PDB file of C-alpha atoms in Angstrom:
ATOM      1  CA  MET A   1      -0.004  -0.256  -0.494  1.00 84.00           C
ATOM      2  CA  LYS A   2       1.127   3.500  -1.336  1.00 89.00           C
ATOM      3  CA  ILE A   3       0.323   6.674  -0.313  1.00 91.00           C
ATOM      4  CA  ASP A   4       0.980   9.993  -1.245  1.00 92.00           C
ATOM      5  CA  LEU A   5       1.948  13.552   0.405  1.00 93.00           C
ATOM      6  CA  THR A   6       2.298  16.854  -0.460  1.00 92.00           C
ATOM      7  CA  ASP A   7       3.768  19.834   0.902  1.00 92.00           C
ATOM      8  CA  THR A   8       2.897  18.051   3.605  1.00 93.00           C
ATOM      9  CA  THR A   9       4.164  17.945   7.895  1.00 93.00           C
ATOM     10  CA  ALA A  10       5.507  15.185  10.009  1.00 93.00           C
ATOM     11  CA  SER A  11       1.874  14.872  11.472  1.00 94.00           C
ATOM     12  CA  LYS A  12       0.264  13.903   8.981  1.00 95.00           C
ATOM     13  CA  ILE A  13       3.010  11.932   8.665  1.00 94.00           C
ATOM     14  CA  ASN A  14       2.480  10.224  10.805  1.00 92.00           C
ATOM     15  CA  LYS A  15      -1.128   9.720  10.478  1.00 93.00           C
ATOM     16  CA  ALA A  16      -0.145   8.256   7.407  1.00 92.00           C
ATOM     17  CA  LEU A  17       1.106   5.915   8.340  1.00 89.00           C
ATOM     18  CA  VAL A  18      -1.367   5.305  11.331  1.00 88.00           C
ATOM     19  CA  ARG A  19      -4.096   4.918   8.696  1.00 89.00           C
ATOM     20  CA  GLY A  20      -1.457   2.248   6.194  1.00 85.00           C
ATOM     21  CA  ARG A  21      -1.253   0.305   9.201  1.00 82.00           C
ATOM     22  CA  ARG A  22      -5.506   0.082  10.063  1.00 84.00           C
ATOM     23  CA  ALA A  23      -5.781  -1.124   6.588  1.00 83.00           C
ATOM     24  CA  ILE A  24      -3.172  -3.935   6.340  1.00 77.00           C
ATOM     25  CA  GLY A  25      -4.156  -4.670   9.769  1.00 76.00           C
ATOM     26  CA  THR A  26       0.116  -5.036  10.206  1.00 68.00           C
ATOM     27  CA  PRO A  27       0.954  -3.234  14.542  1.00 62.00           C
ATOM     28  CA  ALA A  28       4.516  -1.198  14.639  1.00 58.00           C
ATOM     29  CA  VAL A  29       4.977  -3.072  17.304  1.00 58.00           C
ATOM     30  CA  GLY A  30       7.049  -5.652  15.993  1.00 73.00           C
ATOM     31  CA  MET A  31      10.126  -3.492  14.299  1.00 82.00           C
ATOM     32  CA  VAL A  32      13.233  -3.277  16.373  1.00 87.00           C
ATOM     33  CA  LEU A  33      14.629   0.227  15.350  1.00 92.00           C
ATOM     34  CA  THR A  34      14.427   2.998  12.391  1.00 95.00           C
ATOM     35  CA  MET A  35      16.540   3.183   9.750  1.00 96.00           C
ATOM     36  CA  VAL A  36      17.023   6.144   8.240  1.00 97.00           C
ATOM     37  CA  ILE A  37      18.869   6.243   4.860  1.00 97.00           C
ATOM     38  CA  VAL A  38      20.226   9.667   3.562  1.00 97.00           C
ATOM     39  CA  THR A  39      20.769   9.923  -0.170  1.00 96.00           C
ATOM     40  CA  ASP A  40      20.091  11.409  -3.598  1.00 93.00           C
ATOM     41  CA  GLU A  41      17.530  10.726  -6.745  1.00 93.00           C
ATOM     42  CA  GLU A  42      20.361   8.651  -8.528  1.00 93.00           C
ATOM     43  CA  ASN A  43      20.761   6.313  -5.073  1.00 95.00           C
ATOM     44  CA  ALA A  44      17.931   6.252  -3.771  1.00 95.00           C
ATOM     45  CA  TYR A  45      16.383   2.801  -6.024  1.00 94.00           C
ATOM     46  CA  ASP A  46      19.160   0.297  -4.629  1.00 96.00           C
ATOM     47  CA  SER A  47      19.705   2.392  -1.052  1.00 96.00           C
ATOM     48  CA  ILE A  48      15.841   1.356  -0.255  1.00 94.00           C
ATOM     49  CA  LYS A  49      15.775  -1.903  -2.378  1.00 94.00           C
ATOM     50  CA  ALA A  50      18.693  -3.325  -0.027  1.00 95.00           C
ATOM     51  CA  ALA A  51      17.149  -1.659   3.535  1.00 93.00           C
ATOM     52  CA  GLU A  52      13.886  -3.682   2.942  1.00 91.00           C
ATOM     53  CA  GLU A  53      16.273  -6.878   2.428  1.00 92.00           C
ATOM     54  CA  ALA A  54      17.885  -6.020   5.600  1.00 92.00           C
ATOM     55  CA  SER A  55      14.115  -5.695   6.773  1.00 88.00           C
ATOM     56  CA  ARG A  56      12.731  -9.100   6.871  1.00 89.00           C
ATOM     57  CA  GLU A  57      16.015 -10.287   8.958  1.00 89.00           C
ATOM     58  CA  HIS A  58      15.739  -6.486  11.311  1.00 88.00           C
ATOM     59  CA  PRO A  59      11.438  -5.327  11.038  1.00 89.00           C
ATOM     60  CA  SER A  60      12.242  -2.383  10.972  1.00 90.00           C
ATOM     61  CA  ARG A  61      10.645   1.437  10.452  1.00 92.00           C
ATOM     62  CA  THR A  62      12.388   3.484   7.289  1.00 95.00           C
ATOM     63  CA  LEU A  63      12.973   7.042   6.315  1.00 96.00           C
ATOM     64  CA  VAL A  64      14.173   8.345   3.599  1.00 97.00           C
ATOM     65  CA  VAL A  65      15.726  11.730   3.278  1.00 97.00           C
ATOM     66  CA  ILE A  66      16.331  12.546  -0.514  1.00 96.00           C
ATOM     67  CA  LYS A  67      17.676  16.773  -0.079  1.00 89.00           C
ATOM     68  CA  ARG A  68      16.064  17.589  -3.126  1.00 85.00           C
ATOM     69  CA  VAL A  69      18.124  20.377  -5.211  1.00 76.00           C
ATOM     70  CA  ALA A  70      16.353  24.165  -6.299  1.00 65.00           C
ATOM     71  CA  ARG A  71      16.681  24.329 -10.447  1.00 68.00           C
ATOM     72  CA  THR A  72      15.942  27.993 -10.436  1.00 64.00           C
ATOM     73  CA  PRO A  73      15.717  30.912  -7.535  1.00 66.00           C
ATOM     74  CA  ARG A  74      12.398  30.532  -6.986  1.00 64.00           C
ATOM     75  CA  ASP A  75      12.701  27.285  -6.086  1.00 61.00           C
ATOM     76  CA  ARG A  76      15.636  27.824  -4.025  1.00 62.00           C
ATOM     77  CA  THR A  77      13.253  29.439  -1.184  1.00 66.00           C
ATOM     78  CA  ASN A  78      10.555  26.967  -1.530  1.00 79.00           C
ATOM     79  CA  SER A  79      10.252  25.411   1.534  1.00 86.00           C
ATOM     80  CA  ARG A  80       8.173  22.155   0.925  1.00 90.00           C
ATOM     81  CA  LEU A  81       8.079  18.377   2.412  1.00 93.00           C
ATOM     82  CA  ASP A  82       6.724  15.774   0.122  1.00 94.00           C
ATOM     83  CA  ALA A  83       6.170  11.955   1.163  1.00 95.00           C
ATOM     84  CA  GLU A  84       5.795   8.619   0.129  1.00 95.00           C
ATOM     85  CA  VAL A  85       3.882   6.546   2.589  1.00 94.00           C
ATOM     86  CA  ARG A  86       4.619   2.509   1.859  1.00 91.00           C
ATOM     87  CA  VAL A  87       3.167  -0.415   3.898  1.00 86.00           C
ATOM     88  CA  GLY A  88       2.589  -4.054   3.725  1.00 76.00           C
ATOM     89  CA  SER A  89       4.452  -5.411   0.939  1.00 71.00           C
ATOM     90  CA  ASP A  90       5.386  -2.137  -0.436  1.00 67.00           C
ATOM     91  CA  ALA A  91       7.753  -1.981   1.859  1.00 63.00           C
ATOM     92  CA  GLY A  92       9.185  -5.074   3.324  1.00 66.00           C
ATOM     93  CA  THR A  93       8.178  -6.497   6.148  1.00 72.00           C
ATOM     94  CA  GLY A  94       8.227  -2.425   8.677  1.00 79.00           C
ATOM     95  CA  GLU A  95       7.247   0.812   6.840  1.00 89.00           C
ATOM     96  CA  THR A  96       9.090   3.337   5.170  1.00 93.00           C
ATOM     97  CA  VAL A  97       9.076   6.558   3.952  1.00 95.00           C
ATOM     98  CA  VAL A  98      10.624   8.930   1.331  1.00 96.00           C
ATOM     99  CA  LEU A  99      11.285  12.174   2.420  1.00 96.00           C
ATOM    100  CA  ARG A 100      11.662  14.863  -0.288  1.00 95.00           C
ATOM    101  CA  THR A 101      12.273  17.711   1.349  1.00 94.00           C
ATOM    102  CA  TYR A 102      12.878  21.120  -0.571  1.00 90.00           C
ATOM    103  CA  GLY A 103      14.118  24.094   0.243  1.00 87.00           C
ATOM    104  CA  ASP A 104      14.523  25.134   3.540  1.00 86.00           C
ATOM    105  CA  VAL A 105      14.144  22.257   4.666  1.00 90.00           C
ATOM    106  CA  SER A 106      16.534  20.143   3.525  1.00 87.00           C
ATOM    107  CA  ASP A 107      18.683  22.229   5.674  1.00 87.00           C
ATOM    108  CA  HIS A 108      16.456  20.611   9.266  1.00 90.00           C
ATOM    109  CA  ALA A 109      15.958  17.522   8.206  1.00 92.00           C
ATOM    110  CA  ASP A 110      16.474  16.625  11.716  1.00 93.00           C
ATOM    111  CA  SER A 111      13.863  18.665  12.668  1.00 94.00           C
ATOM    112  CA  VAL A 112      11.242  16.480  10.069  1.00 94.00           C
ATOM    113  CA  VAL A 113      12.490  12.900  11.373  1.00 96.00           C
ATOM    114  CA  LEU A 114      12.599  13.010  14.645  1.00 95.00           C
ATOM    115  CA  PRO A 115       8.890  13.082  14.586  1.00 95.00           C
ATOM    116  CA  LEU A 116       9.001  10.128  12.980  1.00 95.00           C
ATOM    117  CA  LEU A 117      10.584   7.423  14.894  1.00 95.00           C
ATOM    118  CA  LEU A 118      10.152   5.107  16.718  1.00 92.00           C
ATOM    119  CA  PRO A 119       9.117   5.420  20.725  1.00 90.00           C
ATOM    120  CA  ASP A 120      12.213   4.112  22.973  1.00 89.00           C
ATOM    121  CA  ALA A 121      14.158   2.321  19.480  1.00 92.00           C
ATOM    122  CA  PRO A 122      18.217   2.473  17.889  1.00 95.00           C
ATOM    123  CA  VAL A 123      18.171   4.791  15.271  1.00 96.00           C
ATOM    124  CA  VAL A 124      20.803   4.179  12.900  1.00 97.00           C
ATOM    125  CA  VAL A 125      21.632   6.406   9.600  1.00 97.00           C
ATOM    126  CA  TRP A 126      23.297   4.730   6.679  1.00 98.00           C
ATOM    127  CA  TRP A 127      24.411   7.799   3.995  1.00 97.00           C
ATOM    128  CA  PRO A 128      25.430   5.706   0.836  1.00 96.00           C
ATOM    129  CA  VAL A 129      27.019   8.417  -0.294  1.00 95.00           C
ATOM    130  CA  ASP A 130      28.225  11.931  -0.611  1.00 92.00           C
ATOM    131  CA  ALA A 131      28.536  11.464   3.825  1.00 95.00           C
ATOM    132  CA  PRO A 132      29.479  14.013   5.999  1.00 94.00           C
ATOM    133  CA  GLU A 133      33.104  15.477   7.182  1.00 93.00           C
ATOM    134  CA  ILE A 134      31.967  14.029  11.303  1.00 95.00           C
ATOM    135  CA  PRO A 135      29.118  12.106  11.433  1.00 96.00           C
ATOM    136  CA  VAL A 136      29.066  12.396  14.975  1.00 96.00           C
ATOM    137  CA  LYS A 137      27.685  16.235  14.284  1.00 96.00           C
ATOM    138  CA  ASP A 138      25.863  15.353  11.066  1.00 96.00           C
ATOM    139  CA  PRO A 139      21.778  17.197  12.714  1.00 95.00           C
ATOM    140  CA  LEU A 140      20.844  12.905  11.497  1.00 96.00           C
ATOM    141  CA  GLY A 141      23.766  11.059  12.449  1.00 96.00           C
ATOM    142  CA  ALA A 142      23.312  13.493  16.246  1.00 96.00           C
ATOM    143  CA  LEU A 143      20.104  10.630  16.370  1.00 95.00           C
ATOM    144  CA  ALA A 144      21.904   8.217  16.034  1.00 96.00           C
ATOM    145  CA  GLN A 145      23.059   4.939  18.525  1.00 95.00           C
ATOM    146  CA  ARG A 146      24.449   3.983  13.853  1.00 95.00           C
ATOM    147  CA  ARG A 147      26.864   5.474  11.578  1.00 97.00           C
ATOM    148  CA  ILE A 148      26.850   3.948   8.597  1.00 97.00           C
ATOM    149  CA  THR A 149      29.061   5.236   5.445  1.00 97.00           C
ATOM    150  CA  ASP A 150      30.373   4.140   2.775  1.00 97.00           C
ATOM    151  CA  MET A 151      34.143   4.482   1.477  1.00 96.00           C
ATOM    152  CA  TYR A 152      33.467   3.121  -1.475  1.00 94.00           C
ATOM    153  CA  ALA A 153      31.103   6.050  -2.825  1.00 93.00           C
ATOM    154  CA  VAL A 154      34.176   8.201  -1.904  1.00 93.00           C
ATOM    155  CA  GLU A 155      36.283   9.816  -5.488  1.00 92.00           C
ATOM    156  CA  THR A 156      39.750   8.952  -2.846  1.00 94.00           C
ATOM    157  CA  PRO A 157      38.753   6.734  -0.111  1.00 94.00           C
ATOM    158  CA  LEU A 158      42.534   5.900   1.533  1.00 94.00           C
ATOM    159  CA  GLN A 159      41.921  10.270   2.282  1.00 94.00           C
ATOM    160  CA  ALA A 160      38.635   9.094   3.712  1.00 94.00           C
ATOM    161  CA  LEU A 161      39.709   6.929   5.620  1.00 95.00           C
ATOM    162  CA  ASP A 162      41.477   8.957   7.465  1.00 94.00           C
ATOM    163  CA  ALA A 163      38.976  11.377   7.625  1.00 94.00           C
ATOM    164  CA  ARG A 164      37.264   8.357   9.105  1.00 94.00           C
ATOM    165  CA  ALA A 165      39.618   7.677  11.563  1.00 95.00           C
ATOM    166  CA  ALA A 166      40.770  11.426  12.648  1.00 94.00           C
ATOM    167  CA  SER A 167      36.515  12.366  13.050  1.00 94.00           C
ATOM    168  CA  TYR A 168      35.643   8.229  14.734  1.00 96.00           C
ATOM    169  CA  ALA A 169      33.369   8.292  17.735  1.00 96.00           C
ATOM    170  CA  PRO A 170      32.488   5.425  18.917  1.00 95.00           C
ATOM    171  CA  GLY A 171      29.143   4.173  16.781  1.00 95.00           C
ATOM    172  CA  ASP A 172      30.433   5.395  13.743  1.00 97.00           C
ATOM    173  CA  THR A 173      31.145   2.126  11.028  1.00 96.00           C
ATOM    174  CA  ASP A 174      32.043   1.823   7.213  1.00 97.00           C
ATOM    175  CA  LEU A 175      30.888  -0.785   5.458  1.00 97.00           C
ATOM    176  CA  ALA A 176      34.107  -0.854   4.142  1.00 97.00           C
ATOM    177  CA  TRP A 177      35.044  -2.381   6.784  1.00 97.00           C
ATOM    178  CA  THR A 178      32.325  -4.724   6.834  1.00 96.00           C
ATOM    179  CA  ARG A 179      33.151  -6.507   4.145  1.00 96.00           C
ATOM    180  CA  LEU A 180      36.443  -7.538   5.671  1.00 95.00           C
ATOM    181  CA  THR A 181      33.979 -10.122   8.180  1.00 95.00           C
ATOM    182  CA  PRO A 182      34.653 -13.646   5.986  1.00 94.00           C
ATOM    183  CA  TRP A 183      38.253 -12.579   5.026  1.00 95.00           C
ATOM    184  CA  ARG A 184      38.732 -11.590   9.579  1.00 94.00           C
ATOM    185  CA  SER A 185      36.192 -15.436  10.245  1.00 94.00           C
ATOM    186  CA  MET A 186      38.890 -16.711   8.065  1.00 94.00           C
ATOM    187  CA  LEU A 187      42.066 -15.619   8.859  1.00 94.00           C
ATOM    188  CA  ALA A 188      41.878 -16.063  12.816  1.00 92.00           C
ATOM    189  CA  ALA A 189      40.268 -19.377  12.009  1.00 92.00           C
ATOM    190  CA  ALA A 190      43.425 -20.039  10.234  1.00 92.00           C
ATOM    191  CA  LEU A 191      46.014 -19.508  12.652  1.00 90.00           C
ATOM    192  CA  ASP A 192      43.677 -20.949  15.150  1.00 89.00           C
ATOM    193  CA  GLN A 193      45.175 -23.950  13.451  1.00 87.00           C
ATOM    194  CA  ALA A 194      48.415 -23.117  12.461  1.00 81.00           C
ATOM    195  CA  ARG A 195      49.627 -22.183  16.185  1.00 82.00           C
ATOM    196  CA  THR A 196      53.099 -20.636  14.997  1.00 85.00           C
ATOM    197  CA  LYS A 197      54.074 -17.098  15.327  1.00 90.00           C
ATOM    198  CA  VAL A 198      53.265 -14.848  12.025  1.00 93.00           C
ATOM    199  CA  ILE A 199      56.762 -12.621  11.227  1.00 94.00           C
ATOM    200  CA  SER A 200      55.792 -11.049   8.416  1.00 94.00           C
ATOM    201  CA  ALA A 201      52.395  -9.876   6.145  1.00 96.00           C
ATOM    202  CA  THR A 202      51.136  -8.837   3.085  1.00 97.00           C
ATOM    203  CA  VAL A 203      47.577  -8.009   1.758  1.00 97.00           C
ATOM    204  CA  GLU A 204      47.224  -8.258  -1.600  1.00 96.00           C
ATOM    205  CA  SER A 205      44.180  -6.077  -3.724  1.00 95.00           C
ATOM    206  CA  GLU A 206      43.006  -3.653  -7.063  1.00 93.00           C
ATOM    207  CA  ALA A 207      44.173  -0.012  -6.005  1.00 92.00           C
ATOM    208  CA  GLN A 208      42.817   2.588  -3.859  1.00 92.00           C
ATOM    209  CA  ASN A 209      40.884  -0.616  -2.368  1.00 95.00           C
ATOM    210  CA  PRO A 210      39.909   0.933   1.590  1.00 96.00           C
ATOM    211  CA  SER A 211      38.907  -2.376   3.092  1.00 96.00           C
ATOM    212  CA  ALA A 212      42.489  -3.712   1.992  1.00 96.00           C
ATOM    213  CA  GLU A 213      43.873  -0.629   3.666  1.00 96.00           C
ATOM    214  CA  LEU A 214      41.597  -1.471   7.110  1.00 96.00           C
ATOM    215  CA  LEU A 215      42.463  -4.657   6.576  1.00 96.00           C
ATOM    216  CA  ALA A 216      46.421  -4.185   6.156  1.00 96.00           C
ATOM    217  CA  ARG A 217      45.692  -2.209   9.672  1.00 95.00           C
ATOM    218  CA  TRP A 218      43.548  -4.638  11.336  1.00 95.00           C
ATOM    219  CA  LEU A 219      46.736  -7.088  10.725  1.00 95.00           C
ATOM    220  CA  GLU A 220      49.305  -4.694  11.941  1.00 94.00           C
ATOM    221  CA  ALA A 221      47.628  -3.882  14.733  1.00 92.00           C
ATOM    222  CA  ARG A 222      47.032  -7.374  16.237  1.00 91.00           C
ATOM    223  CA  LEU A 223      49.319  -8.997  15.215  1.00 92.00           C
ATOM    224  CA  GLN A 224      51.888  -6.615  15.330  1.00 91.00           C
ATOM    225  CA  VAL A 225      53.713  -6.736  12.330  1.00 92.00           C
ATOM    226  CA  ARG A 226      54.610  -4.551   9.472  1.00 92.00           C
ATOM    227  CA  THR A 227      52.382  -5.072   6.581  1.00 94.00           C
ATOM    228  CA  GLU A 228      53.316  -5.055   3.072  1.00 95.00           C
ATOM    229  CA  ARG A 229      50.542  -3.298   0.760  1.00 95.00           C
ATOM    230  CA  VAL A 230      50.755  -4.946  -3.110  1.00 95.00           C
ATOM    231  CA  GLU A 231      48.408  -4.211  -6.228  1.00 94.00           C
ATOM    232  CA  THR A 232      46.931  -6.288  -8.262  1.00 92.00           C
ATOM    233  CA  ALA A 233      44.576  -6.355 -10.599  1.00 87.00           C
ATOM    234  CA  GLY A 234      41.818  -7.255  -8.527  1.00 79.00           C
ATOM    235  CA  PRO A 235      38.800  -7.096  -8.533  1.00 85.00           C
ATOM    236  CA  VAL A 236      38.813  -5.859  -4.113  1.00 88.00           C
ATOM    237  CA  VAL A 237      41.535  -8.020  -1.276  1.00 93.00           C
ATOM    238  CA  THR A 238      43.133 -11.266  -3.957  1.00 94.00           C
ATOM    239  CA  ALA A 239      45.268 -12.732  -1.351  1.00 96.00           C
ATOM    240  CA  VAL A 240      46.972 -11.733   2.257  1.00 97.00           C
ATOM    241  CA  ARG A 241      49.867 -14.052   3.139  1.00 97.00           C
ATOM    242  CA  LEU A 242      50.732 -14.482   6.582  1.00 96.00           C
ATOM    243  CA  GLY A 243      54.821 -15.681   6.562  1.00 95.00           C
ATOM    244  CA  THR A 244      56.175 -17.736  10.008  1.00 92.00           C
ATOM    245  CA  ALA A 245      58.742 -19.025  10.426  1.00 91.00           C
ATOM    246  CA  ASN A 246      56.742 -22.984   9.361  1.00 89.00           C
ATOM    247  CA  GLY A 247      55.578 -21.643   6.214  1.00 91.00           C
ATOM    248  CA  GLU A 248      53.333 -19.890   4.651  1.00 94.00           C
ATOM    249  CA  ILE A 249      49.589 -18.986   5.357  1.00 95.00           C
ATOM    250  CA  VAL A 250      47.725 -17.328   2.335  1.00 96.00           C
ATOM    251  CA  ILE A 251      44.037 -16.600   1.337  1.00 96.00           C
ATOM    252  CA  ASP A 252      43.833 -17.228  -1.913  1.00 95.00           C
ATOM    253  CA  ARG A 253      40.742 -15.680  -4.122  1.00 93.00           C
ATOM    254  CA  PRO A 254      41.860 -14.462  -7.974  1.00 87.00           C
ATOM    255  CA  GLU A 255      38.205 -13.439  -8.046  1.00 84.00           C
ATOM    256  CA  GLY A 256      35.198 -15.040  -8.218  1.00 84.00           C
ATOM    257  CA  PRO A 257      33.673 -16.787  -5.361  1.00 89.00           C
ATOM    258  CA  LEU A 258      36.054 -19.284  -4.059  1.00 92.00           C
ATOM    259  CA  ALA A 259      39.403 -18.898  -2.649  1.00 94.00           C
ATOM    260  CA  THR A 260      41.807 -21.322  -1.283  1.00 95.00           C
ATOM    261  CA  LEU A 261      43.497 -21.195   1.790  1.00 95.00           C
ATOM    262  CA  SER A 262      46.759 -23.070   2.901  1.00 94.00           C
ATOM    263  CA  LEU A 263      48.780 -24.079   5.978  1.00 93.00           C
ATOM    264  CA  PRO A 264      52.406 -25.113   6.642  1.00 90.00           C
ATOM    265  CA  GLY A 265      52.504 -28.634   5.768  1.00 88.00           C
ATOM    266  CA  GLN A 266      48.197 -28.750   5.221  1.00 90.00           C
ATOM    267  CA  PRO A 267      46.881 -30.115   1.537  1.00 92.00           C
ATOM    268  CA  SER A 268      45.394 -26.900   0.192  1.00 93.00           C
ATOM    269  CA  ARG A 269      41.485 -26.640   0.290  1.00 93.00           C
ATOM    270  CA  THR A 270      38.809 -24.495  -1.083  1.00 94.00           C
ATOM    271  CA  LEU A 271      36.386 -21.649  -0.009  1.00 90.00           C
ATOM    272  CA  ALA A 272      33.714 -20.108  -0.152  1.00 90.00           C
ATOM    273  CA  LEU A 273      34.444 -16.784   0.267  1.00 91.00           C
ATOM    274  CA  LYS A 274      32.080 -14.795  -2.519  1.00 88.00           C
ATOM    275  CA  VAL A 275      31.774 -10.761  -2.690  1.00 88.00           C
ATOM    276  CA  ARG A 276      28.250 -10.000  -0.342  1.00 93.00           C
ATOM    277  CA  THR A 277      25.288  -7.848  -1.887  1.00 94.00           C
ATOM    278  CA  THR A 278      24.629  -4.010  -0.101  1.00 96.00           C
ATOM    279  CA  SER A 279      21.922  -5.804   1.494  1.00 95.00           C
ATOM    280  CA  GLN A 280      23.102  -8.407   3.554  1.00 96.00           C
ATOM    281  CA  LEU A 281      25.962  -5.977   4.686  1.00 96.00           C
ATOM    282  CA  ILE A 282      23.801  -3.392   6.956  1.00 96.00           C
ATOM    283  CA  ALA A 283      21.730  -7.062   7.512  1.00 95.00           C
ATOM    284  CA  GLU A 284      24.497  -7.829   9.355  1.00 95.00           C
ATOM    285  CA  GLU A 285      25.841  -3.752  10.824  1.00 95.00           C
ATOM    286  CA  LEU A 286      21.909  -4.332  12.375  1.00 93.00           C
ATOM    287  CA  ARG A 287      22.733  -6.844  14.522  1.00 91.00           C
ATOM    288  CA  ARG A 288      24.925  -5.445  16.453  1.00 87.00           C
ATOM    289  CA  LEU A 289      24.543  -1.803  17.019  1.00 89.00           C
ATOM    290  CA  ASP A 290      27.663  -0.986  19.574  1.00 90.00           C
ATOM    291  CA  ALA A 291      30.768   0.301  19.211  1.00 91.00           C
ATOM    292  CA  ASP A 292      33.286  -1.686  16.981  1.00 91.00           C
ATOM    293  CA  GLU A 293      36.194  -1.842  18.707  1.00 92.00           C
ATOM    294  CA  MET A 294      37.896  -3.769  15.912  1.00 92.00           C
ATOM    295  CA  TYR A 295      36.409  -1.099  12.999  1.00 95.00           C
ATOM    296  CA  ALA A 296      38.050   1.797  15.588  1.00 94.00           C
ATOM    297  CA  ILE A 297      42.252  -0.209  16.173  1.00 92.00           C
ATOM    298  CA  ALA A 298      41.927  -0.849  12.409  1.00 94.00           C
ATOM    299  CA  LEU A 299      41.214   2.815  11.738  1.00 93.00           C
ATOM    300  CA  ARG A 300      43.910   4.582  14.145  1.00 87.00           C
ATOM    301  CA  GLY A 301      46.275   1.041  12.276  1.00 80.00           C
ATOM    302  CA  GLU A 302      48.815   0.760  15.060  1.00 67.00           C
ATOM    303  CA  ALA A 303      51.232   0.023  13.870  1.00 55.00           C
ATOM    304  CA  PRO A 304      54.684  -1.443  15.505  1.00 50.00           C
ATOM    305  CA  LYS A 305      57.599   0.895  15.457  1.00 51.00           C
ATOM    306  CA  GLU A 306      60.149  -1.204  15.973  1.00 47.00           C
ATOM    307  CA  SER A 307      59.774  -3.877  12.793  1.00 41.00           C
ATOM    308  CA  PRO A 308      60.783  -3.237   9.767  1.00 35.00           C
ATOM    309  CA  ARG A 309      58.615  -2.681   6.621  1.00 32.00           C
ATOM    310  CA  VAL A 310      58.641  -5.894   4.676  1.00 31.00           C
TER     311      VAL A 310
END
């Protein structure tokens, strides 16, 4: 069910949500959080689709804020809020409200979003593109327990990574880090099996890949060894090599969804290591809303100063 509202207010949107729920017989008590997506028209469709797929695991109210760019001086002075309310099968397992703001309303989107938040429920804000320089100081980011950005969406991801490190606050995270979860899990499991000290490390990836840089910094911080960065044709991270006194521990994924794990003195084995969809990444982030300490460590990249670079 869809309800279109033109030149509306937050109060009218709330009434439309109640009206829609009554029409389809769906209560609001089953929703566990509010997801706020701040995006543009170009990326709105894909972002909404990803959030609706993630809502199957985490039923939520999704508020999509689209700040419309005025084309004429007259439009810039015309403050207006349009909304599209979706409930039932048109909104995954929760509710979706698409908010299009014009004029001064765009500068005060938090005043529109605040009355629409679910009471006593966590708030997550996701910027698929054009994230603020300091997410926690953004008016919408200040409302959230979790703030999700994506360094894959910027032209200079490694510069953005350094900016994220400088502005980090508990609750911040980035999908470039979430993409590494399978890699980190496999590396931890491999080290548990090898039970030997790592003396060198190498991360191979395409150039300017933020996930690869985070992975290298994480290895440096956790293993206390300098990590060499090696550029390959990609896609994304293609291999991690950990040197030990007994030989190399290698996870190699040159392409496709399968990787090869090699341990010293053991036969190689094939593992599933596919590139996950955006909806899967968002669903993972919604499973925990506390501060991600490992992400903070990876951002800082606490590398040992006394060890020579490999």
